[in-house]
Short mmCIF file of C-alpha atoms in Angstrom, two decimals:
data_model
loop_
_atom_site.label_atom_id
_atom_site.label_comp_id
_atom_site.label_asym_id
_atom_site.label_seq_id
_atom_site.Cartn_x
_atom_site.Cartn_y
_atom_site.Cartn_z
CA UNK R 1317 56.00 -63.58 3.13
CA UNK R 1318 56.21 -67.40 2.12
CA UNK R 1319 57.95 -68.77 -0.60
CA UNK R 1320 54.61 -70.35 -1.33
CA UNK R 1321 53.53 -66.99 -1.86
CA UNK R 1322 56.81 -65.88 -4.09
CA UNK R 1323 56.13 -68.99 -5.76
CA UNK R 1324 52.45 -67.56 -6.85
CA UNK R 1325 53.84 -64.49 -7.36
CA UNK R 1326 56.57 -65.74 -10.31
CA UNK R 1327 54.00 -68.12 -11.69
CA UNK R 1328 50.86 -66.20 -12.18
CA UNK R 1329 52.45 -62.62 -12.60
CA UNK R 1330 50.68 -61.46 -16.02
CA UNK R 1331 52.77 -58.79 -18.10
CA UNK R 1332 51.88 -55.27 -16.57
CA UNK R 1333 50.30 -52.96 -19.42
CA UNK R 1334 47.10 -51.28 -20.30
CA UNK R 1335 44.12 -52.38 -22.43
CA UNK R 1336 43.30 -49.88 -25.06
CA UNK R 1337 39.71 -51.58 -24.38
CA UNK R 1338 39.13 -50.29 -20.96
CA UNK R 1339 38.49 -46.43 -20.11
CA UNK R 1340 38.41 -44.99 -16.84
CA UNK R 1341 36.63 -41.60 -16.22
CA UNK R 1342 37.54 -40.30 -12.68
CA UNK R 1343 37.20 -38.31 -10.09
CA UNK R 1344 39.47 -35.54 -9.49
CA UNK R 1345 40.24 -32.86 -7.32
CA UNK R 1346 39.29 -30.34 -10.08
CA UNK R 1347 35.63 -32.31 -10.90
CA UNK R 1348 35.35 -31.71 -6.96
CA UNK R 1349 35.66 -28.50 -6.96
CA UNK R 1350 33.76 -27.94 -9.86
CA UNK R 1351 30.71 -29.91 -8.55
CA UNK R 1352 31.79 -30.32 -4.61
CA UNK R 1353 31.91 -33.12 -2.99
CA UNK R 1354 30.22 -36.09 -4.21
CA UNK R 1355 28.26 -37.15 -1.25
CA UNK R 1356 26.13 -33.79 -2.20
CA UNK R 1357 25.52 -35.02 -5.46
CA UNK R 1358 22.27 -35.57 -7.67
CA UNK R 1359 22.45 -39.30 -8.24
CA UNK R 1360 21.29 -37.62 -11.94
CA UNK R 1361 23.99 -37.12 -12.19
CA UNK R 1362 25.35 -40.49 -12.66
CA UNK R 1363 22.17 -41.63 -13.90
CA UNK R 1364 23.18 -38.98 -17.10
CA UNK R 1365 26.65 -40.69 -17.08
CA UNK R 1366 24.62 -43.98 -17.41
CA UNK R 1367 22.54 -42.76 -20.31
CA UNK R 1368 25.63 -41.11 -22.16
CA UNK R 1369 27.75 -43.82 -21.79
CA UNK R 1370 25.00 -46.62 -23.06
CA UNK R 1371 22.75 -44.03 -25.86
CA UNK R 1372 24.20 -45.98 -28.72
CA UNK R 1373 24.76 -49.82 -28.49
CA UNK R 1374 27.47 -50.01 -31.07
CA UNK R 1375 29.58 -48.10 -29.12
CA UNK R 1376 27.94 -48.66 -25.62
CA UNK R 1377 30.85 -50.28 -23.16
CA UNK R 1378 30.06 -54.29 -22.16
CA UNK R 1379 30.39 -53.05 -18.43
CA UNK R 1380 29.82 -49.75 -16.48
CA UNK R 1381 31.19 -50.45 -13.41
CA UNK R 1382 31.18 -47.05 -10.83
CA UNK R 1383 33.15 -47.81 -7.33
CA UNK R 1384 30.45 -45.92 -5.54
CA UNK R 1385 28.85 -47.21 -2.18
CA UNK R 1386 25.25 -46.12 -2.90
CA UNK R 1387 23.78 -47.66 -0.11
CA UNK R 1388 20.68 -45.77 1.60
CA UNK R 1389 18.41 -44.05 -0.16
CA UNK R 1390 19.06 -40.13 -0.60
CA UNK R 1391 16.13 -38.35 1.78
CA UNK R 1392 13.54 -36.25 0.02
CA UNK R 1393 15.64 -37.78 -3.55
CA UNK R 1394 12.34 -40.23 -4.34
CA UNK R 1395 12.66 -38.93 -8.25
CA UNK R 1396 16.06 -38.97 -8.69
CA UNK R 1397 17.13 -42.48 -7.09
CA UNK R 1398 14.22 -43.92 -9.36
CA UNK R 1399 15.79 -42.23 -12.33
CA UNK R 1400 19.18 -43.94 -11.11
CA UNK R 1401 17.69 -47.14 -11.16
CA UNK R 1402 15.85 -46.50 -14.35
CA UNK R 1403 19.40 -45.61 -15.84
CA UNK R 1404 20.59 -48.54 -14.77
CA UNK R 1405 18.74 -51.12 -15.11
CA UNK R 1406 17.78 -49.81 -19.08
CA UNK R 1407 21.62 -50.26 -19.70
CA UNK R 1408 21.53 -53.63 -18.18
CA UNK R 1409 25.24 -53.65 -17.33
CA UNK R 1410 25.97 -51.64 -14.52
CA UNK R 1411 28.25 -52.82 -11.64
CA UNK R 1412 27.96 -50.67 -8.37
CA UNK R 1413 30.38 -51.36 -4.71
CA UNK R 1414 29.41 -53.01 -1.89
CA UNK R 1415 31.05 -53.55 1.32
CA UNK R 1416 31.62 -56.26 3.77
CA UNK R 1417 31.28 -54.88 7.17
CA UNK R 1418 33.59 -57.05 9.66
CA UNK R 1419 32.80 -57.27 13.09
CA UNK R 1420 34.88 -59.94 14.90
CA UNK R 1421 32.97 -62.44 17.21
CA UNK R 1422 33.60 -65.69 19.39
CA UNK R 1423 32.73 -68.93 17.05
CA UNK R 1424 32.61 -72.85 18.18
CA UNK R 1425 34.17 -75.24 16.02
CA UNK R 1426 32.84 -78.94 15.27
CA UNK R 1427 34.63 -80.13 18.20
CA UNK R 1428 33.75 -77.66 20.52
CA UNK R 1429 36.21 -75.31 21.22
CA UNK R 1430 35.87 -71.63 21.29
CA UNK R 1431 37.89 -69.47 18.73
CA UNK R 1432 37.92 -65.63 18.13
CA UNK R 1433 36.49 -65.41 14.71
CA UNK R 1434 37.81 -61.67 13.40
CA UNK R 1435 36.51 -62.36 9.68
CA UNK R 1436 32.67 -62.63 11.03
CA UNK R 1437 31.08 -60.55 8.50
CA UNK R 1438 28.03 -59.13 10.40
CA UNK R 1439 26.64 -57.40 7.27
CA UNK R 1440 26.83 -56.33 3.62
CA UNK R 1441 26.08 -52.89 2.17
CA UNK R 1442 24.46 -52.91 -0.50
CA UNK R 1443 23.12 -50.13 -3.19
CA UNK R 1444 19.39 -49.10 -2.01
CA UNK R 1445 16.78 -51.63 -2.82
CA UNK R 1446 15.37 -50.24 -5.71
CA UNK R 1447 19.08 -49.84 -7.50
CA UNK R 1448 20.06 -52.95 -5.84
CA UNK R 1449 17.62 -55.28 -7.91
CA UNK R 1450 19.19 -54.08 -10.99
CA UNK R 1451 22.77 -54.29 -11.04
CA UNK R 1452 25.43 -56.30 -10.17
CA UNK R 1453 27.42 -55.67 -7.12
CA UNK R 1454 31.03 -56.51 -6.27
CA UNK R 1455 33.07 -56.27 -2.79
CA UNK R 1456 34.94 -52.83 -2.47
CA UNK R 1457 37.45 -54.59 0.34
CA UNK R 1458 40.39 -55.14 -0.21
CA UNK R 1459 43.36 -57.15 1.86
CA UNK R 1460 46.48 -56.05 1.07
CA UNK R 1461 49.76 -58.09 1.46
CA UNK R 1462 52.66 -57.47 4.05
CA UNK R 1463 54.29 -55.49 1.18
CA UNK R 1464 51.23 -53.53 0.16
CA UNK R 1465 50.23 -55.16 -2.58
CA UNK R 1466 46.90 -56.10 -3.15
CA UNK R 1467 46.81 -59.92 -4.87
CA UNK R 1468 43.78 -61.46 -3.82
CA UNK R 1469 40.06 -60.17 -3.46
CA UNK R 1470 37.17 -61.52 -1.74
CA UNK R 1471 34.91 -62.03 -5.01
CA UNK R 1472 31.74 -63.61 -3.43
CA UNK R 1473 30.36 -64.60 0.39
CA UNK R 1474 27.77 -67.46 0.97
CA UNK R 1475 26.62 -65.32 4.17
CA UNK R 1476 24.18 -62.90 2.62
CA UNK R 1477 22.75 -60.09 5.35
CA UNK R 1478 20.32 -57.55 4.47
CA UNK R 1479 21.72 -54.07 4.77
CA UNK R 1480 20.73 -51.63 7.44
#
């Protein structure tokens, strides 16, 4: 811990508190049981959400963002990731996870030498194509501090890979 870093921490600390603006339906052990687990899940599921959430535009929220990784299509689910998409790209404001997928790597700088390069992002995941091409996406990772806390993300990455 730096005092460069408690410096950022006393000048940029924002009052802690809740917007009355921002909802946040999750996940919980009882919707789990309920439903099971929610790899097993009918992506109509959230495509419903999608449509719920977005059926009347005076109300509709300016984001729906869902921390899911929804990154290879669902075999046999042709129907139901198409409806997904549908969903999503109808409410034209949906925000899905992807991932950065680190694998570290020897790398040459400009003058030559050899360095061990352990932020070498080999790929990205990113929603299946067809969901992909209508949201946005955002990095899931996260680095926390020395004492846990989380204060910086990785927002964007110029290296680009095409997921598996």
């Amino acid at each position: 811990w730096s005092a460069e870093q408690s410096m950022e921490e006393i000048l940029y600390r924002r009052p802690v508190g809740t917007s009355k603006n921002i909802k946040i339906i999750g996940i919980d052990e009882e919707t789990l049981n309920t439903y099971g687990k929610f790899e097993d899940w009918s992506r109509e599921k959230l495509a419903d959400l999608i449509e719920v959430l977005s059926a009347d535009e005076s109300r509709a929220p300016r984001v729906i963002a869902l921390d899911f990784l929804l990154i290879s299509n669902s075999e046999g689910k042709a129907e139901e990731e198409a409806r997904l998409a549908e969903a999503a790209k109808k409410a034209g404001n949906v925000v899905l996870a992807s991932n950065l997928v680190y694998r570290t790597a020897f790398g040459t700088d400009e003058t030559g030498n050899t360095y061990y390069d352990k932020w070498n992002i080999s790929m990205i995941e990113r929603p299946y194509e067809q969901l992909d091409s209508v949201v946005t996406v955002g990095f899931t990772n996260s680095f926390p501090d020395v004492d846990g806390f989380i204060r910086r993300v990785k927002l964007m990455d110029s290296q680009r890979e095409e997921t598996n």
